[in-house]
Amino acid sequence: MRWLIVVLVALLVGLSRDGTAQPGAREPMRIVLLVDSSGTVAPMLTSFRAGLKVFLDELPGESEIALVSTGGQFRMRVPPTSDRQKLRAAAGSFTADGGSNSVVRTMVEADTRLLKGADRRRAVLVVITTDRGGYPNDNSVDIYNTFVRDFLGRGGRAHAVIIRPSGGGVTSEILEHLTENTGGFRETITIASALPKVMKTLTEYVAADQ
């Protein structure tokens, strides 16, 4: 099962843009801040809140930002807005929803609901997730394969921070593929306490596109 998934993800590399893909024009951004809220995150909440605060405090400009979480299913925490105070309040009270990490399905749903229809705004995904190394028995890879062609074709950009104590699963492989092919930032860390520092670096990458 693991080998089949790795092959399916790897096959896409030859069909997608290379890592130098750039959005076309400098339209304003719409950023979906997509955050793991599965049960795994519960003991990491202090670090997650601090990392979200760094991103919201350090990112310049007035890009629209939506806060979405992935615990079990898509959950809209804050609809797209340029109101940083509203976003900071949600980040400061961020909690785990429990359940499994539905990062791939939530990413695809967020793109469909929040990015595809964003008139003259560049699509940006910022993913903060854990990876426990699992290989799901569902069709997450097929769903991703359908999504990625369209996202790349629209000039989307994806950045990711992955918290992974050891090993790695399909979540890491998918995000590695997506960030490389959209020219985004990606960092894998072993402990959640490193998240605020990494988020500061990620913010610099997002800001450079503005």
JSON list of C-alpha atoms in Angstrom, two decimals:
[
{"chain": "A", "resi": 1, "resn": "MET", "atom": "CA", "xyz": [0.00, 0.00, 0.00]},
{"chain": "A", "resi": 2, "resn": "ARG", "atom": "CA", "xyz": [2.79, 2.43, 0.92]},
{"chain": "A", "resi": 3, "resn": "TRP", "atom": "CA", "xyz": [4.69, 1.73, -2.31]},
{"chain": "A", "resi": 4, "resn": "LEU", "atom": "CA", "xyz": [1.59, 2.31, -4.44]},
{"chain": "A", "resi": 5, "resn": "ILE", "atom": "CA", "xyz": [0.93, 5.69, -2.82]},
{"chain": "A", "resi": 6, "resn": "VAL", "atom": "CA", "xyz": [4.52, 6.82, -3.23]},
{"chain": "A", "resi": 7, "resn": "VAL", "atom": "CA", "xyz": [4.41, 5.92, -6.92]},
{"chain": "A", "resi": 8, "resn": "LEU", "atom": "CA", "xyz": [1.13, 7.78, -7.46]},
{"chain": "A", "resi": 9, "resn": "VAL", "atom": "CA", "xyz": [2.49, 10.93, -5.87]},
{"chain": "A", "resi": 10, "resn": "ALA", "atom": "CA", "xyz": [5.81, 10.69, -7.68]},
{"chain": "A", "resi": 11, "resn": "LEU", "atom": "CA", "xyz": [4.15, 10.28, -11.07]},
{"chain": "A", "resi": 12, "resn": "LEU", "atom": "CA", "xyz": [2.68, 13.74, -10.77]},
{"chain": "A", "resi": 13, "resn": "VAL", "atom": "CA", "xyz": [6.10, 15.40, -10.70]},
{"chain": "A", "resi": 14, "resn": "GLY", "atom": "CA", "xyz": [6.57, 14.83, -14.38]},
{"chain": "A", "resi": 15, "resn": "LEU", "atom": "CA", "xyz": [3.14, 16.26, -15.16]},
{"chain": "A", "resi": 16, "resn": "SER", "atom": "CA", "xyz": [3.31, 19.44, -13.08]},
{"chain": "A", "resi": 17, "resn": "ARG", "atom": "CA", "xyz": [5.23, 22.67, -13.26]},
{"chain": "A", "resi": 18, "resn": "ASP", "atom": "CA", "xyz": [8.75, 22.72, -11.91]},
{"chain": "A", "resi": 19, "resn": "GLY", "atom": "CA", "xyz": [9.70, 24.34, -8.62]},
{"chain": "A", "resi": 20, "resn": "THR", "atom": "CA", "xyz": [10.10, 27.80, -10.18]},
{"chain": "A", "resi": 21, "resn": "ALA", "atom": "CA", "xyz": [6.40, 28.26, -10.84]},
{"chain": "A", "resi": 22, "resn": "GLN", "atom": "CA", "xyz": [5.29, 31.82, -10.19]},
{"chain": "A", "resi": 23, "resn": "PRO", "atom": "CA", "xyz": [1.88, 33.46, -10.04]},
{"chain": "A", "resi": 24, "resn": "GLY", "atom": "CA", "xyz": [1.20, 35.49, -13.15]},
{"chain": "A", "resi": 25, "resn": "ALA", "atom": "CA", "xyz": [0.26, 39.02, -12.11]},
{"chain": "A", "resi": 26, "resn": "ARG", "atom": "CA", "xyz": [0.61, 40.79, -8.80]},
{"chain": "A", "resi": 27, "resn": "GLU", "atom": "CA", "xyz": [-3.04, 40.75, -7.86]},
{"chain": "A", "resi": 28, "resn": "PRO", "atom": "CA", "xyz": [-3.82, 40.87, -4.13]},
{"chain": "A", "resi": 29, "resn": "MET", "atom": "CA", "xyz": [-3.56, 37.57, -2.30]},
{"chain": "A", "resi": 30, "resn": "ARG", "atom": "CA", "xyz": [-6.17, 35.47, -0.63]},
{"chain": "A", "resi": 31, "resn": "ILE", "atom": "CA", "xyz": [-4.41, 33.25, 1.90]},
{"chain": "A", "resi": 32, "resn": "VAL", "atom": "CA", "xyz": [-5.97, 30.15, 3.40]},
{"chain": "A", "resi": 33, "resn": "LEU", "atom": "CA", "xyz": [-4.25, 29.43, 6.70]},
{"chain": "A", "resi": 34, "resn": "LEU", "atom": "CA", "xyz": [-5.00, 25.74, 7.05]},
{"chain": "A", "resi": 35, "resn": "VAL", "atom": "CA", "xyz": [-4.20, 24.31, 10.48]},
{"chain": "A", "resi": 36, "resn": "ASP", "atom": "CA", "xyz": [-4.27, 20.78, 11.84]},
{"chain": "A", "resi": 37, "resn": "SER", "atom": "CA", "xyz": [-6.79, 20.55, 14.69]},
{"chain": "A", "resi": 38, "resn": "SER", "atom": "CA", "xyz": [-6.82, 16.77, 15.09]},
{"chain": "A", "resi": 39, "resn": "GLY", "atom": "CA", "xyz": [-6.46, 15.06, 18.45]},
{"chain": "A", "resi": 40, "resn": "THR", "atom": "CA", "xyz": [-2.69, 14.92, 17.98]},
{"chain": "A", "resi": 41, "resn": "VAL", "atom": "CA", "xyz": [-2.48, 18.72, 18.33]},
{"chain": "A", "resi": 42, "resn": "ALA", "atom": "CA", "xyz": [-4.02, 18.90, 21.82]},
{"chain": "A", "resi": 43, "resn": "PRO", "atom": "CA", "xyz": [-0.70, 18.90, 23.75]},
{"chain": "A", "resi": 44, "resn": "MET", "atom": "CA", "xyz": [0.83, 21.38, 21.24]},
{"chain": "A", "resi": 45, "resn": "LEU", "atom": "CA", "xyz": [-1.75, 24.16, 21.48]},
{"chain": "A", "resi": 46, "resn": "THR", "atom": "CA", "xyz": [0.53, 26.73, 23.10]},
{"chain": "A", "resi": 47, "resn": "SER", "atom": "CA", "xyz": [3.02, 26.39, 20.25]},
{"chain": "A", "resi": 48, "resn": "PHE", "atom": "CA", "xyz": [0.31, 26.44, 17.60]},
{"chain": "A", "resi": 49, "resn": "ARG", "atom": "CA", "xyz": [-1.23, 29.62, 19.00]},
{"chain": "A", "resi": 50, "resn": "ALA", "atom": "CA", "xyz": [2.19, 31.27, 19.21]},
{"chain": "A", "resi": 51, "resn": "GLY", "atom": "CA", "xyz": [3.01, 30.28, 15.62]},
{"chain": "A", "resi": 52, "resn": "LEU", "atom": "CA", "xyz": [-0.27, 31.65, 14.30]},
{"chain": "A", "resi": 53, "resn": "LYS", "atom": "CA", "xyz": [0.31, 34.89, 16.20]},
{"chain": "A", "resi": 54, "resn": "VAL", "atom": "CA", "xyz": [3.75, 35.31, 14.64]},
{"chain": "A", "resi": 55, "resn": "PHE", "atom": "CA", "xyz": [2.30, 34.84, 11.15]},
{"chain": "A", "resi": 56, "resn": "LEU", "atom": "CA", "xyz": [-0.49, 37.37, 11.71]},
{"chain": "A", "resi": 57, "resn": "ASP", "atom": "CA", "xyz": [1.75, 39.91, 13.44]},
{"chain": "A", "resi": 58, "resn": "GLU", "atom": "CA", "xyz": [4.65, 39.71, 10.99]},
{"chain": "A", "resi": 59, "resn": "LEU", "atom": "CA", "xyz": [2.87, 39.50, 7.63]},
{"chain": "A", "resi": 60, "resn": "PRO", "atom": "CA", "xyz": [2.73, 43.00, 6.12]},
{"chain": "A", "resi": 61, "resn": "GLY", "atom": "CA", "xyz": [0.01, 44.33, 3.84]},
{"chain": "A", "resi": 62, "resn": "GLU", "atom": "CA", "xyz": [-3.71, 43.72, 3.87]},
{"chain": "A", "resi": 63, "resn": "SER", "atom": "CA", "xyz": [-4.08, 40.34, 2.20]},
{"chain": "A", "resi": 64, "resn": "GLU", "atom": "CA", "xyz": [-7.32, 38.52, 2.85]},
{"chain": "A", "resi": 65, "resn": "ILE", "atom": "CA", "xyz": [-6.77, 35.59, 5.20]},
{"chain": "A", "resi": 66, "resn": "ALA", "atom": "CA", "xyz": [-9.09, 32.73, 6.08]},
{"chain": "A", "resi": 67, "resn": "LEU", "atom": "CA", "xyz": [-8.46, 30.43, 9.05]},
{"chain": "A", "resi": 68, "resn": "VAL", "atom": "CA", "xyz": [-9.53, 26.84, 8.43]},
{"chain": "A", "resi": 69, "resn": "SER", "atom": "CA", "xyz": [-8.92, 23.73, 10.53]},
{"chain": "A", "resi": 70, "resn": "THR", "atom": "CA", "xyz": [-8.65, 20.04, 9.66]},
{"chain": "A", "resi": 71, "resn": "GLY", "atom": "CA", "xyz": [-9.80, 18.01, 12.68]},
{"chain": "A", "resi": 72, "resn": "GLY", "atom": "CA", "xyz": [-11.96, 15.29, 11.17]},
{"chain": "A", "resi": 73, "resn": "GLN", "atom": "CA", "xyz": [-13.38, 17.59, 8.50]},
{"chain": "A", "resi": 74, "resn": "PHE", "atom": "CA", "xyz": [-13.26, 21.09, 7.03]},
{"chain": "A", "resi": 75, "resn": "ARG", "atom": "CA", "xyz": [-14.08, 23.75, 9.63]},
{"chain": "A", "resi": 76, "resn": "MET", "atom": "CA", "xyz": [-14.19, 27.47, 8.87]},
{"chain": "A", "resi": 77, "resn": "ARG", "atom": "CA", "xyz": [-12.77, 29.28, 11.89]},
{"chain": "A", "resi": 78, "resn": "VAL", "atom": "CA", "xyz": [-12.65, 32.73, 10.24]},
{"chain": "A", "resi": 79, "resn": "PRO", "atom": "CA", "xyz": [-13.96, 33.49, 6.71]},
{"chain": "A", "resi": 80, "resn": "PRO", "atom": "CA", "xyz": [-11.65, 35.49, 4.39]},
{"chain": "A", "resi": 81, "resn": "THR", "atom": "CA", "xyz": [-10.99, 38.88, 5.94]},
{"chain": "A", "resi": 82, "resn": "SER", "atom": "CA", "xyz": [-8.31, 41.54, 6.24]},
{"chain": "A", "resi": 83, "resn": "ASP", "atom": "CA", "xyz": [-9.33, 42.20, 9.87]},
{"chain": "A", "resi": 84, "resn": "ARG", "atom": "CA", "xyz": [-6.20, 41.05, 11.73]},
{"chain": "A", "resi": 85, "resn": "GLN", "atom": "CA", "xyz": [-7.79, 41.60, 15.14]},
{"chain": "A", "resi": 86, "resn": "LYS", "atom": "CA", "xyz": [-10.51, 39.09, 14.35]},
{"chain": "A", "resi": 87, "resn": "LEU", "atom": "CA", "xyz": [-7.90, 36.62, 13.10]},
{"chain": "A", "resi": 88, "resn": "ARG", "atom": "CA", "xyz": [-5.67, 37.15, 16.16]},
{"chain": "A", "resi": 89, "resn": "ALA", "atom": "CA", "xyz": [-8.60, 36.49, 18.47]},
{"chain": "A", "resi": 90, "resn": "ALA", "atom": "CA", "xyz": [-9.34, 33.20, 16.71]},
{"chain": "A", "resi": 91, "resn": "ALA", "atom": "CA", "xyz": [-5.66, 32.24, 16.76]},
{"chain": "A", "resi": 92, "resn": "GLY", "atom": "CA", "xyz": [-5.39, 33.03, 20.47]},
{"chain": "A", "resi": 93, "resn": "SER", "atom": "CA", "xyz": [-8.30, 30.73, 21.28]},
{"chain": "A", "resi": 94, "resn": "PHE", "atom": "CA", "xyz": [-7.36, 28.00, 18.81]},
{"chain": "A", "resi": 95, "resn": "THR", "atom": "CA", "xyz": [-8.29, 24.55, 20.13]},
{"chain": "A", "resi": 96, "resn": "ALA", "atom": "CA", "xyz": [-8.11, 20.98, 18.89]},
{"chain": "A", "resi": 97, "resn": "ASP", "atom": "CA", "xyz": [-11.29, 19.49, 17.44]},
{"chain": "A", "resi": 98, "resn": "GLY", "atom": "CA", "xyz": [-10.13, 15.91, 17.94]},
{"chain": "A", "resi": 99, "resn": "GLY", "atom": "CA", "xyz": [-10.55, 13.15, 15.40]},
{"chain": "A", "resi": 100, "resn": "SER", "atom": "CA", "xyz": [-8.21, 12.40, 12.53]},
{"chain": "A", "resi": 101, "resn": "ASN", "atom": "CA", "xyz": [-6.23, 14.89, 10.48]},
{"chain": "A", "resi": 102, "resn": "SER", "atom": "CA", "xyz": [-8.19, 15.49, 7.26]},
{"chain": "A", "resi": 103, "resn": "VAL", "atom": "CA", "xyz": [-5.53, 17.79, 5.81]},
{"chain": "A", "resi": 104, "resn": "VAL", "atom": "CA", "xyz": [-5.77, 16.64, 2.19]},
{"chain": "A", "resi": 105, "resn": "ARG", "atom": "CA", "xyz": [-9.56, 16.67, 1.98]},
{"chain": "A", "resi": 106, "resn": "THR", "atom": "CA", "xyz": [-9.74, 19.98, 3.85]},
{"chain": "A", "resi": 107, "resn": "MET", "atom": "CA", "xyz": [-7.11, 21.52, 1.57]},
{"chain": "A", "resi": 108, "resn": "VAL", "atom": "CA", "xyz": [-9.09, 20.55, -1.51]},
{"chain": "A", "resi": 109, "resn": "GLU", "atom": "CA", "xyz": [-12.38, 21.77, -0.03]},
{"chain": "A", "resi": 110, "resn": "ALA", "atom": "CA", "xyz": [-10.78, 25.06, 1.05]},
{"chain": "A", "resi": 111, "resn": "ASP", "atom": "CA", "xyz": [-9.47, 25.59, -2.47]},
{"chain": "A", "resi": 112, "resn": "THR", "atom": "CA", "xyz": [-12.90, 24.92, -3.96]},
{"chain": "A", "resi": 113, "resn": "ARG", "atom": "CA", "xyz": [-14.82, 27.10, -1.51]},
{"chain": "A", "resi": 114, "resn": "LEU", "atom": "CA", "xyz": [-12.38, 29.93, -0.85]},
{"chain": "A", "resi": 115, "resn": "LEU", "atom": "CA", "xyz": [-9.76, 30.22, -3.58]},
{"chain": "A", "resi": 116, "resn": "LYS", "atom": "CA", "xyz": [-11.23, 29.23, -6.93]},
{"chain": "A", "resi": 117, "resn": "GLY", "atom": "CA", "xyz": [-13.91, 31.90, -6.83]},
{"chain": "A", "resi": 118, "resn": "ALA", "atom": "CA", "xyz": [-11.71, 34.66, -5.39]},
{"chain": "A", "resi": 119, "resn": "ASP", "atom": "CA", "xyz": [-12.01, 37.33, -8.08]},
{"chain": "A", "resi": 120, "resn": "ARG", "atom": "CA", "xyz": [-8.58, 38.62, -9.16]},
{"chain": "A", "resi": 121, "resn": "ARG", "atom": "CA", "xyz": [-6.86, 37.32, -6.05]},
{"chain": "A", "resi": 122, "resn": "ARG", "atom": "CA", "xyz": [-3.88, 35.00, -6.07]},
{"chain": "A", "resi": 123, "resn": "ALA", "atom": "CA", "xyz": [-4.42, 31.67, -4.34]},
{"chain": "A", "resi": 124, "resn": "VAL", "atom": "CA", "xyz": [-2.06, 30.96, -1.44]},
{"chain": "A", "resi": 125, "resn": "LEU", "atom": "CA", "xyz": [-2.20, 27.97, 0.90]},
{"chain": "A", "resi": 126, "resn": "VAL", "atom": "CA", "xyz": [-0.30, 28.00, 4.19]},
{"chain": "A", "resi": 127, "resn": "VAL", "atom": "CA", "xyz": [-0.51, 24.57, 5.83]},
{"chain": "A", "resi": 128, "resn": "ILE", "atom": "CA", "xyz": [0.51, 23.80, 9.42]},
{"chain": "A", "resi": 129, "resn": "THR", "atom": "CA", "xyz": [0.12, 20.11, 10.14]},
{"chain": "A", "resi": 130, "resn": "THR", "atom": "CA", "xyz": [1.34, 17.10, 12.03]},
{"chain": "A", "resi": 131, "resn": "ASP", "atom": "CA", "xyz": [2.21, 13.85, 10.28]},
{"chain": "A", "resi": 132, "resn": "ARG", "atom": "CA", "xyz": [2.00, 10.67, 12.29]},
{"chain": "A", "resi": 133, "resn": "GLY", "atom": "CA", "xyz": [3.29, 8.62, 9.39]},
{"chain": "A", "resi": 134, "resn": "GLY", "atom": "CA", "xyz": [0.03, 6.97, 8.44]},
{"chain": "A", "resi": 135, "resn": "TYR", "atom": "CA", "xyz": [-1.03, 5.84, 4.97]},
{"chain": "A", "resi": 136, "resn": "PRO", "atom": "CA", "xyz": [-4.83, 6.10, 4.79]},
{"chain": "A", "resi": 137, "resn": "ASN", "atom": "CA", "xyz": [-7.05, 3.49, 3.24]},
{"chain": "A", "resi": 138, "resn": "ASP", "atom": "CA", "xyz": [-9.27, 6.14, 1.64]},
{"chain": "A", "resi": 139, "resn": "ASN", "atom": "CA", "xyz": [-8.78, 7.88, -1.70]},
{"chain": "A", "resi": 140, "resn": "SER", "atom": "CA", "xyz": [-6.91, 10.95, -0.42]},
{"chain": "A", "resi": 141, "resn": "VAL", "atom": "CA", "xyz": [-4.17, 10.57, -3.03]},
{"chain": "A", "resi": 142, "resn": "ASP", "atom": "CA", "xyz": [-6.70, 10.39, -5.87]},
{"chain": "A", "resi": 143, "resn": "ILE", "atom": "CA", "xyz": [-8.42, 13.51, -4.53]},
{"chain": "A", "resi": 144, "resn": "TYR", "atom": "CA", "xyz": [-5.07, 15.29, -4.37]},
{"chain": "A", "resi": 145, "resn": "ASN", "atom": "CA", "xyz": [-4.13, 14.23, -7.91]},
{"chain": "A", "resi": 146, "resn": "THR", "atom": "CA", "xyz": [-7.32, 15.81, -9.25]},
{"chain": "A", "resi": 147, "resn": "PHE", "atom": "CA", "xyz": [-6.80, 19.00, -7.25]},
{"chain": "A", "resi": 148, "resn": "VAL", "atom": "CA", "xyz": [-3.13, 19.65, -7.97]},
{"chain": "A", "resi": 149, "resn": "ARG", "atom": "CA", "xyz": [-3.35, 20.09, -11.74]},
{"chain": "A", "resi": 150, "resn": "ASP", "atom": "CA", "xyz": [-5.97, 22.78, -11.41]},
{"chain": "A", "resi": 151, "resn": "PHE", "atom": "CA", "xyz": [-4.19, 24.54, -8.54]},
{"chain": "A", "resi": 152, "resn": "LEU", "atom": "CA", "xyz": [-0.94, 24.67, -10.50]},
{"chain": "A", "resi": 153, "resn": "GLY", "atom": "CA", "xyz": [-2.75, 25.84, -13.61]},
{"chain": "A", "resi": 154, "resn": "ARG", "atom": "CA", "xyz": [-4.16, 28.81, -11.69]},
{"chain": "A", "resi": 155, "resn": "GLY", "atom": "CA", "xyz": [-0.70, 29.82, -10.46]},
{"chain": "A", "resi": 156, "resn": "GLY", "atom": "CA", "xyz": [-1.41, 28.83, -6.86]},
{"chain": "A", "resi": 157, "resn": "ARG", "atom": "CA", "xyz": [1.35, 28.90, -4.27]},
{"chain": "A", "resi": 158, "resn": "ALA", "atom": "CA", "xyz": [1.58, 26.54, -1.29]},
{"chain": "A", "resi": 159, "resn": "HIS", "atom": "CA", "xyz": [3.75, 26.70, 1.83]},
{"chain": "A", "resi": 160, "resn": "ALA", "atom": "CA", "xyz": [3.87, 24.12, 4.62]},
{"chain": "A", "resi": 161, "resn": "VAL", "atom": "CA", "xyz": [5.26, 23.43, 8.06]},
{"chain": "A", "resi": 162, "resn": "ILE", "atom": "CA", "xyz": [5.11, 19.77, 9.07]},
{"chain": "A", "resi": 163, "resn": "ILE", "atom": "CA", "xyz": [5.55, 18.58, 12.66]},
{"chain": "A", "resi": 164, "resn": "ARG", "atom": "CA", "xyz": [6.86, 15.05, 12.50]},
{"chain": "A", "resi": 165, "resn": "PRO", "atom": "CA", "xyz": [8.84, 13.43, 15.34]},
{"chain": "A", "resi": 166, "resn": "SER", "atom": "CA", "xyz": [10.04, 10.60, 13.08]},
{"chain": "A", "resi": 167, "resn": "GLY", "atom": "CA", "xyz": [9.23, 8.78, 9.89]},
{"chain": "A", "resi": 168, "resn": "GLY", "atom": "CA", "xyz": [6.59, 10.28, 7.65]},
{"chain": "A", "resi": 169, "resn": "GLY", "atom": "CA", "xyz": [3.54, 9.36, 5.66]},
{"chain": "A", "resi": 170, "resn": "VAL", "atom": "CA", "xyz": [1.46, 10.46, 2.74]},
{"chain": "A", "resi": 171, "resn": "THR", "atom": "CA", "xyz": [0.82, 13.90, 4.28]},
{"chain": "A", "resi": 172, "resn": "SER", "atom": "CA", "xyz": [4.53, 14.74, 4.11]},
{"chain": "A", "resi": 173, "resn": "GLU", "atom": "CA", "xyz": [4.88, 13.34, 0.60]},
{"chain": "A", "resi": 174, "resn": "ILE", "atom": "CA", "xyz": [1.91, 15.29, -0.74]},
{"chain": "A", "resi": 175, "resn": "LEU", "atom": "CA", "xyz": [3.02, 18.56, 0.84]},
{"chain": "A", "resi": 176, "resn": "GLU", "atom": "CA", "xyz": [6.58, 18.04, -0.36]},
{"chain": "A", "resi": 177, "resn": "HIS", "atom": "CA", "xyz": [5.29, 17.60, -3.89]},
{"chain": "A", "resi": 178, "resn": "LEU", "atom": "CA", "xyz": [2.90, 20.55, -3.70]},
{"chain": "A", "resi": 179, "resn": "THR", "atom": "CA", "xyz": [5.37, 23.04, -2.23]},
{"chain": "A", "resi": 180, "resn": "GLU", "atom": "CA", "xyz": [8.17, 22.08, -4.60]},
{"chain": "A", "resi": 181, "resn": "ASN", "atom": "CA", "xyz": [5.97, 22.38, -7.67]},
{"chain": "A", "resi": 182, "resn": "THR", "atom": "CA", "xyz": [4.54, 25.77, -6.67]},
{"chain": "A", "resi": 183, "resn": "GLY", "atom": "CA", "xyz": [7.86, 27.23, -5.54]},
{"chain": "A", "resi": 184, "resn": "GLY", "atom": "CA", "xyz": [6.72, 27.46, -1.94]},
{"chain": "A", "resi": 185, "resn": "PHE", "atom": "CA", "xyz": [8.43, 27.18, 1.45]},
{"chain": "A", "resi": 186, "resn": "ARG", "atom": "CA", "xyz": [8.43, 23.90, 3.37]},
{"chain": "A", "resi": 187, "resn": "GLU", "atom": "CA", "xyz": [10.01, 22.95, 6.67]},
{"chain": "A", "resi": 188, "resn": "THR", "atom": "CA", "xyz": [9.75, 19.76, 8.70]},
{"chain": "A", "resi": 189, "resn": "ILE", "atom": "CA", "xyz": [10.32, 20.05, 12.44]},
{"chain": "A", "resi": 190, "resn": "THR", "atom": "CA", "xyz": [10.40, 17.40, 15.14]},
{"chain": "A", "resi": 191, "resn": "ILE", "atom": "CA", "xyz": [8.96, 19.42, 18.04]},
{"chain": "A", "resi": 192, "resn": "ALA", "atom": "CA", "xyz": [6.07, 21.89, 18.07]},
{"chain": "A", "resi": 193, "resn": "SER", "atom": "CA", "xyz": [7.98, 24.42, 20.19]},
{"chain": "A", "resi": 194, "resn": "ALA", "atom": "CA", "xyz": [10.03, 25.28, 17.06]},
{"chain": "A", "resi": 195, "resn": "LEU", "atom": "CA", "xyz": [6.88, 26.40, 15.25]},
{"chain": "A", "resi": 196, "resn": "PRO", "atom": "CA", "xyz": [6.96, 30.15, 16.08]},
{"chain": "A", "resi": 197, "resn": "LYS", "atom": "CA", "xyz": [10.52, 30.54, 14.75]},
{"chain": "A", "resi": 198, "resn": "VAL", "atom": "CA", "xyz": [9.74, 28.65, 11.55]},
{"chain": "A", "resi": 199, "resn": "MET", "atom": "CA", "xyz": [6.54, 30.63, 11.04]},
{"chain": "A", "resi": 200, "resn": "LYS", "atom": "CA", "xyz": [8.56, 33.85, 11.09]},
{"chain": "A", "resi": 201, "resn": "THR", "atom": "CA", "xyz": [10.68, 32.51, 8.21]},
{"chain": "A", "resi": 202, "resn": "LEU", "atom": "CA", "xyz": [7.61, 31.31, 6.34]},
{"chain": "A", "resi": 203, "resn": "THR", "atom": "CA", "xyz": [6.04, 34.76, 6.72]},
{"chain": "A", "resi": 204, "resn": "GLU", "atom": "CA", "xyz": [9.03, 36.27, 4.94]},
{"chain": "A", "resi": 205, "resn": "TYR", "atom": "CA", "xyz": [8.44, 33.97, 1.96]},
{"chain": "A", "resi": 206, "resn": "VAL", "atom": "CA", "xyz": [4.76, 34.88, 1.77]},
{"chain": "A", "resi": 207, "resn": "ALA", "atom": "CA", "xyz": [5.54, 38.60, 2.11]},
{"chain": "A", "resi": 208, "resn": "ALA", "atom": "CA", "xyz": [8.05, 38.43, -0.75]},
{"chain": "A", "resi": 209, "resn": "ASP", "atom": "CA", "xyz": [5.18, 37.62, -3.13]},
{"chain": "A", "resi": 210, "resn": "GLN", "atom": "CA", "xyz": [3.17, 40.69, -2.23]}
]
